[in-house]
Amino acid sequence: MEAAGAFIQAKNVYHSRLGKLMRLLQIRGRSLTAAEEKYARQWLDWGFDMEAIAMAYERTCLNTGGLNWAYMNKILQRWHEAGLHTAEAVRTGDR
Protein backbone atom coordinates (compact mmCIF):
# COMPACT_ATOMS: atom_id res chain seq x y z
CA MET A 1 0.00 0.00 0.00
CA GLU A 2 2.81 2.38 0.86
CA ALA A 3 4.55 1.80 -2.48
CA ALA A 4 1.28 2.30 -4.34
CA GLY A 5 0.69 5.57 -2.50
CA ALA A 6 4.17 6.80 -3.38
CA PHE A 7 3.64 5.82 -7.02
CA ILE A 8 0.36 7.72 -7.20
CA GLN A 9 1.93 10.73 -5.50
CA ALA A 10 4.81 10.74 -8.01
CA LYS A 11 2.35 10.50 -10.93
CA ASN A 12 0.34 13.42 -9.56
CA VAL A 13 3.47 15.56 -9.21
CA TYR A 14 4.54 14.65 -12.75
CA HIS A 15 1.14 15.51 -14.23
CA SER A 16 1.08 18.79 -12.33
CA ARG A 17 4.51 19.75 -13.66
CA LEU A 18 3.53 18.61 -17.17
CA GLY A 19 0.45 20.84 -17.00
CA LYS A 20 2.60 23.81 -15.96
CA LEU A 21 4.99 23.07 -18.82
CA MET A 22 2.13 22.96 -21.33
CA ARG A 23 0.83 26.33 -20.10
CA LEU A 24 4.35 27.77 -20.30
CA LEU A 25 4.63 26.56 -23.91
CA GLN A 26 1.14 27.97 -24.61
CA ILE A 27 -0.28 24.57 -25.54
CA ARG A 28 -4.02 24.64 -24.90
CA GLY A 29 -6.97 22.59 -26.01
CA ARG A 30 -5.05 19.46 -26.89
CA SER A 31 -2.81 16.77 -25.45
CA LEU A 32 0.84 16.45 -26.27
CA THR A 33 1.77 14.08 -29.05
CA ALA A 34 3.91 11.10 -28.09
CA ALA A 35 7.04 12.81 -29.44
CA GLU A 36 6.26 16.06 -27.59
CA GLU A 37 5.64 14.21 -24.35
CA LYS A 38 8.95 12.39 -24.75
CA TYR A 39 10.76 15.74 -24.91
CA ALA A 40 8.78 17.16 -21.99
CA ARG A 41 9.35 14.08 -19.84
CA GLN A 42 13.09 14.22 -20.53
CA TRP A 43 13.31 17.88 -19.50
CA LEU A 44 11.42 17.21 -16.29
CA ASP A 45 13.51 14.11 -15.56
CA TRP A 46 16.67 16.16 -16.08
CA GLY A 47 15.46 18.36 -13.22
CA PHE A 48 14.92 21.71 -14.93
CA ASP A 49 12.88 24.29 -13.09
CA MET A 50 10.07 26.00 -14.98
CA GLU A 51 11.93 29.31 -15.20
CA ALA A 52 14.91 27.66 -16.94
CA ILE A 53 12.54 25.94 -19.38
CA ALA A 54 10.87 29.32 -19.97
CA MET A 55 14.29 30.80 -20.80
CA ALA A 56 14.95 28.03 -23.33
CA TYR A 57 11.48 28.57 -24.81
CA GLU A 58 12.12 32.29 -25.19
CA ARG A 59 15.45 31.67 -26.93
CA THR A 60 13.79 29.13 -29.19
CA CYS A 61 11.01 31.53 -30.18
CA LEU A 62 13.42 34.39 -30.78
CA ASN A 63 15.68 32.27 -32.96
CA THR A 64 13.12 30.17 -34.83
CA GLY A 65 9.94 32.23 -34.76
CA GLY A 66 8.00 29.77 -32.59
CA LEU A 67 8.12 26.55 -30.66
CA ASN A 68 10.58 24.14 -32.24
CA TRP A 69 10.87 21.08 -30.01
CA ALA A 70 14.18 19.82 -31.41
CA TYR A 71 15.81 23.26 -31.22
CA MET A 72 14.62 23.77 -27.64
CA ASN A 73 15.78 20.28 -26.71
CA LYS A 74 19.30 21.11 -27.95
CA ILE A 75 19.39 24.18 -25.69
CA LEU A 76 18.21 22.20 -22.68
CA GLN A 77 20.51 19.27 -23.47
CA ARG A 78 23.51 21.63 -23.57
CA TRP A 79 22.48 23.16 -20.24
CA HIS A 80 21.92 19.72 -18.73
CA GLU A 81 25.38 18.56 -19.79
CA ALA A 82 26.82 21.72 -18.22
CA GLY A 83 24.88 21.10 -14.99
CA LEU A 84 22.69 24.19 -15.42
CA HIS A 85 19.18 23.23 -14.28
CA THR A 86 17.87 26.42 -12.70
CA ALA A 87 17.29 29.85 -14.17
CA GLU A 88 19.93 31.32 -11.85
CA ALA A 89 22.49 28.72 -12.91
CA VAL A 90 21.74 29.44 -16.58
CA ARG A 91 22.09 33.20 -16.06
CA THR A 92 25.51 32.78 -14.44
CA GLY A 93 26.83 29.76 -16.33
CA ASP A 94 25.62 29.92 -19.94
CA ARG A 95 27.86 31.75 -22.36
mmCIF file with all atom_site columns, C-alpha atoms in Angstrom:
data_model
loop_
_atom_site.group_PDB
_atom_site.id
_atom_site.type_symbol
_atom_site.label_atom_id
_atom_site.label_alt_id
_atom_site.label_comp_id
_atom_site.label_asym_id
_atom_site.label_entity_id
_atom_site.label_seq_id
_atom_site.pdbx_PDB_ins_code
_atom_site.Cartn_x
_atom_site.Cartn_y
_atom_site.Cartn_z
_atom_site.occupancy
_atom_site.B_iso_or_equiv
_atom_site.pdbx_formal_charge
_atom_site.auth_seq_id
_atom_site.auth_comp_id
_atom_site.auth_asym_id
_atom_site.auth_atom_id
_atom_site.pdbx_PDB_model_num
ATOM 1  C CA . MET A 1 1  ? 0.000  0.000  0.000   1.00 0.00 ? 1  MET A CA 1
ATOM 2  C CA . GLU A 1 2  ? 2.806  2.384  0.860   1.00 0.00 ? 2  GLU A CA 1
ATOM 3  C CA . ALA A 1 3  ? 4.545  1.796  -2.484  1.00 0.00 ? 3  ALA A CA 1
ATOM 4  C CA . ALA A 1 4  ? 1.281  2.296  -4.344  1.00 0.00 ? 4  ALA A CA 1
ATOM 5  C CA . GLY A 1 5  ? 0.686  5.566  -2.503  1.00 0.00 ? 5  GLY A CA 1
ATOM 6  C CA . ALA A 1 6  ? 4.170  6.795  -3.378  1.00 0.00 ? 6  ALA A CA 1
ATOM 7  C CA . PHE A 1 7  ? 3.642  5.823  -7.020  1.00 0.00 ? 7  PHE A CA 1
ATOM 8  C CA . ILE A 1 8  ? 0.357  7.723  -7.205  1.00 0.00 ? 8  ILE A CA 1
ATOM 9  C CA . GLN A 1 9  ? 1.934  10.734 -5.496  1.00 0.00 ? 9  GLN A CA 1
ATOM 10 C CA . ALA A 1 10 ? 4.810  10.740 -8.012  1.00 0.00 ? 10 ALA A CA 1
ATOM 11 C CA . LYS A 1 11 ? 2.352  10.501 -10.927 1.00 0.00 ? 11 LYS A CA 1
ATOM 12 C CA . ASN A 1 12 ? 0.335  13.418 -9.556  1.00 0.00 ? 12 ASN A CA 1
ATOM 13 C CA . VAL A 1 13 ? 3.467  15.560 -9.214  1.00 0.00 ? 13 VAL A CA 1
ATOM 14 C CA . TYR A 1 14 ? 4.544  14.651 -12.755 1.00 0.00 ? 14 TYR A CA 1
ATOM 15 C CA . HIS A 1 15 ? 1.140  15.510 -14.235 1.00 0.00 ? 15 HIS A CA 1
ATOM 16 C CA . SER A 1 16 ? 1.077  18.791 -12.326 1.00 0.00 ? 16 SER A CA 1
ATOM 17 C CA . ARG A 1 17 ? 4.513  19.755 -13.661 1.00 0.00 ? 17 ARG A CA 1
ATOM 18 C CA . LEU A 1 18 ? 3.533  18.615 -17.166 1.00 0.00 ? 18 LEU A CA 1
ATOM 19 C CA . GLY A 1 19 ? 0.447  20.835 -17.003 1.00 0.00 ? 19 GLY A CA 1
ATOM 20 C CA . LYS A 1 20 ? 2.604  23.809 -15.962 1.00 0.00 ? 20 LYS A CA 1
ATOM 21 C CA . LEU A 1 21 ? 4.989  23.072 -18.823 1.00 0.00 ? 21 LEU A CA 1
ATOM 22 C CA . MET A 1 22 ? 2.129  22.961 -21.334 1.00 0.00 ? 22 MET A CA 1
ATOM 23 C CA . ARG A 1 23 ? 0.833  26.326 -20.101 1.00 0.00 ? 23 ARG A CA 1
ATOM 24 C CA . LEU A 1 24 ? 4.348  27.767 -20.300 1.00 0.00 ? 24 LEU A CA 1
ATOM 25 C CA . LEU A 1 25 ? 4.625  26.564 -23.912 1.00 0.00 ? 25 LEU A CA 1
ATOM 26 C CA . GLN A 1 26 ? 1.142  27.975 -24.611 1.00 0.00 ? 26 GLN A CA 1
ATOM 27 C CA . ILE A 1 27 ? -0.280 24.569 -25.542 1.00 0.00 ? 27 ILE A CA 1
ATOM 28 C CA . ARG A 1 28 ? -4.016 24.643 -24.903 1.00 0.00 ? 28 ARG A CA 1
ATOM 29 C CA . GLY A 1 29 ? -6.967 22.591 -26.006 1.00 0.00 ? 29 GLY A CA 1
ATOM 30 C CA . ARG A 1 30 ? -5.045 19.458 -26.895 1.00 0.00 ? 30 ARG A CA 1
ATOM 31 C CA . SER A 1 31 ? -2.815 16.768 -25.448 1.00 0.00 ? 31 SER A CA 1
ATOM 32 C CA . LEU A 1 32 ? 0.843  16.451 -26.274 1.00 0.00 ? 32 LEU A CA 1
ATOM 33 C CA . THR A 1 33 ? 1.769  14.080 -29.050 1.00 0.00 ? 33 THR A CA 1
ATOM 34 C CA . ALA A 1 34 ? 3.910  11.095 -28.092 1.00 0.00 ? 34 ALA A CA 1
ATOM 35 C CA . ALA A 1 35 ? 7.040  12.808 -29.436 1.00 0.00 ? 35 ALA A CA 1
ATOM 36 C CA . GLU A 1 36 ? 6.262  16.062 -27.591 1.00 0.00 ? 36 GLU A CA 1
ATOM 37 C CA . GLU A 1 37 ? 5.641  14.212 -24.354 1.00 0.00 ? 37 GLU A CA 1
ATOM 38 C CA . LYS A 1 38 ? 8.955  12.395 -24.751 1.00 0.00 ? 38 LYS A CA 1
ATOM 39 C CA . TYR A 1 39 ? 10.762 15.744 -24.913 1.00 0.00 ? 39 TYR A CA 1
ATOM 40 C CA . ALA A 1 40 ? 8.783  17.159 -21.985 1.00 0.00 ? 40 ALA A CA 1
ATOM 41 C CA . ARG A 1 41 ? 9.353  14.082 -19.836 1.00 0.00 ? 41 ARG A CA 1
ATOM 42 C CA . GLN A 1 42 ? 13.092 14.224 -20.532 1.00 0.00 ? 42 GLN A CA 1
ATOM 43 C CA . TRP A 1 43 ? 13.314 17.879 -19.503 1.00 0.00 ? 43 TRP A CA 1
ATOM 44 C CA . LEU A 1 44 ? 11.417 17.210 -16.285 1.00 0.00 ? 44 LEU A CA 1
ATOM 45 C CA . ASP A 1 45 ? 13.510 14.110 -15.563 1.00 0.00 ? 45 ASP A CA 1
ATOM 46 C CA . TRP A 1 46 ? 16.668 16.163 -16.082 1.00 0.00 ? 46 TRP A CA 1
ATOM 47 C CA . GLY A 1 47 ? 15.457 18.361 -13.220 1.00 0.00 ? 47 GLY A CA 1
ATOM 48 C CA . PHE A 1 48 ? 14.922 21.707 -14.927 1.00 0.00 ? 48 PHE A CA 1
ATOM 49 C CA . ASP A 1 49 ? 12.884 24.291 -13.094 1.00 0.00 ? 49 ASP A CA 1
ATOM 50 C CA . MET A 1 50 ? 10.070 26.005 -14.978 1.00 0.00 ? 50 MET A CA 1
ATOM 51 C CA . GLU A 1 51 ? 11.931 29.306 -15.196 1.00 0.00 ? 51 GLU A CA 1
ATOM 52 C CA . ALA A 1 52 ? 14.908 27.655 -16.943 1.00 0.00 ? 52 ALA A CA 1
ATOM 53 C CA . ILE A 1 53 ? 12.541 25.944 -19.376 1.00 0.00 ? 53 ILE A CA 1
ATOM 54 C CA . ALA A 1 54 ? 10.874 29.323 -19.973 1.00 0.00 ? 54 ALA A CA 1
ATOM 55 C CA . MET A 1 55 ? 14.288 30.799 -20.803 1.00 0.00 ? 55 MET A CA 1
ATOM 56 C CA . ALA A 1 56 ? 14.945 28.028 -23.328 1.00 0.00 ? 56 ALA A CA 1
ATOM 57 C CA . TYR A 1 57 ? 11.485 28.572 -24.812 1.00 0.00 ? 57 TYR A CA 1
ATOM 58 C CA . GLU A 1 58 ? 12.123 32.295 -25.195 1.00 0.00 ? 58 GLU A CA 1
ATOM 59 C CA . ARG A 1 59 ? 15.453 31.667 -26.929 1.00 0.00 ? 59 ARG A CA 1
ATOM 60 C CA . THR A 1 60 ? 13.793 29.134 -29.190 1.00 0.00 ? 60 THR A CA 1
ATOM 61 C CA . CYS A 1 61 ? 11.008 31.526 -30.183 1.00 0.00 ? 61 CYS A CA 1
ATOM 62 C CA . LEU A 1 62 ? 13.421 34.394 -30.778 1.00 0.00 ? 62 LEU A CA 1
ATOM 63 C CA . ASN A 1 63 ? 15.681 32.271 -32.965 1.00 0.00 ? 63 ASN A CA 1
ATOM 64 C CA . THR A 1 64 ? 13.120 30.168 -34.831 1.00 0.00 ? 64 THR A CA 1
ATOM 65 C CA . GLY A 1 65 ? 9.939  32.226 -34.757 1.00 0.00 ? 65 GLY A CA 1
ATOM 66 C CA . GLY A 1 66 ? 7.999  29.772 -32.588 1.00 0.00 ? 66 GLY A CA 1
ATOM 67 C CA . LEU A 1 67 ? 8.117  26.545 -30.658 1.00 0.00 ? 67 LEU A CA 1
ATOM 68 C CA . ASN A 1 68 ? 10.585 24.139 -32.241 1.00 0.00 ? 68 ASN A CA 1
ATOM 69 C CA . TRP A 1 69 ? 10.872 21.082 -30.007 1.00 0.00 ? 69 TRP A CA 1
ATOM 70 C CA . ALA A 1 70 ? 14.177 19.818 -31.414 1.00 0.00 ? 70 ALA A CA 1
ATOM 71 C CA . TYR A 1 71 ? 15.814 23.256 -31.215 1.00 0.00 ? 71 TYR A CA 1
ATOM 72 C CA . MET A 1 72 ? 14.622 23.765 -27.642 1.00 0.00 ? 72 MET A CA 1
ATOM 73 C CA . ASN A 1 73 ? 15.783 20.284 -26.711 1.00 0.00 ? 73 ASN A CA 1
ATOM 74 C CA . LYS A 1 74 ? 19.299 21.112 -27.950 1.00 0.00 ? 74 LYS A CA 1
ATOM 75 C CA . ILE A 1 75 ? 19.390 24.176 -25.687 1.00 0.00 ? 75 ILE A CA 1
ATOM 76 C CA . LEU A 1 76 ? 18.212 22.200 -22.679 1.00 0.00 ? 76 LEU A CA 1
ATOM 77 C CA . GLN A 1 77 ? 20.508 19.270 -23.469 1.00 0.00 ? 77 GLN A CA 1
ATOM 78 C CA . ARG A 1 78 ? 23.506 21.626 -23.568 1.00 0.00 ? 78 ARG A CA 1
ATOM 79 C CA . TRP A 1 79 ? 22.481 23.160 -20.244 1.00 0.00 ? 79 TRP A CA 1
ATOM 80 C CA . HIS A 1 80 ? 21.917 19.722 -18.727 1.00 0.00 ? 80 HIS A CA 1
ATOM 81 C CA . GLU A 1 81 ? 25.377 18.564 -19.793 1.00 0.00 ? 81 GLU A CA 1
ATOM 82 C CA . ALA A 1 82 ? 26.821 21.723 -18.216 1.00 0.00 ? 82 ALA A CA 1
ATOM 83 C CA . GLY A 1 83 ? 24.875 21.101 -14.987 1.00 0.00 ? 83 GLY A CA 1
ATOM 84 C CA . LEU A 1 84 ? 22.691 24.190 -15.424 1.00 0.00 ? 84 LEU A CA 1
ATOM 85 C CA . HIS A 1 85 ? 19.183 23.231 -14.275 1.00 0.00 ? 85 HIS A CA 1
ATOM 86 C CA . THR A 1 86 ? 17.870 26.418 -12.696 1.00 0.00 ? 86 THR A CA 1
ATOM 87 C CA . ALA A 1 87 ? 17.295 29.853 -14.169 1.00 0.00 ? 87 ALA A CA 1
ATOM 88 C CA . GLU A 1 88 ? 19.925 31.316 -11.853 1.00 0.00 ? 88 GLU A CA 1
ATOM 89 C CA . ALA A 1 89 ? 22.485 28.716 -12.913 1.00 0.00 ? 89 ALA A CA 1
ATOM 90 C CA . VAL A 1 90 ? 21.736 29.437 -16.578 1.00 0.00 ? 90 VAL A CA 1
ATOM 91 C CA . ARG A 1 91 ? 22.087 33.204 -16.060 1.00 0.00 ? 91 ARG A CA 1
ATOM 92 C CA . THR A 1 92 ? 25.508 32.785 -14.438 1.00 0.00 ? 92 THR A CA 1
ATOM 93 C CA . GLY A 1 93 ? 26.828 29.761 -16.331 1.00 0.00 ? 93 GLY A CA 1
ATOM 94 C CA . ASP A 1 94 ? 25.622 29.924 -19.945 1.00 0.00 ? 94 ASP A CA 1
ATOM 95 C CA . ARG A 1 95 ? 27.865 31.752 -22.360 1.00 0.00 ? 95 ARG A CA 1
#
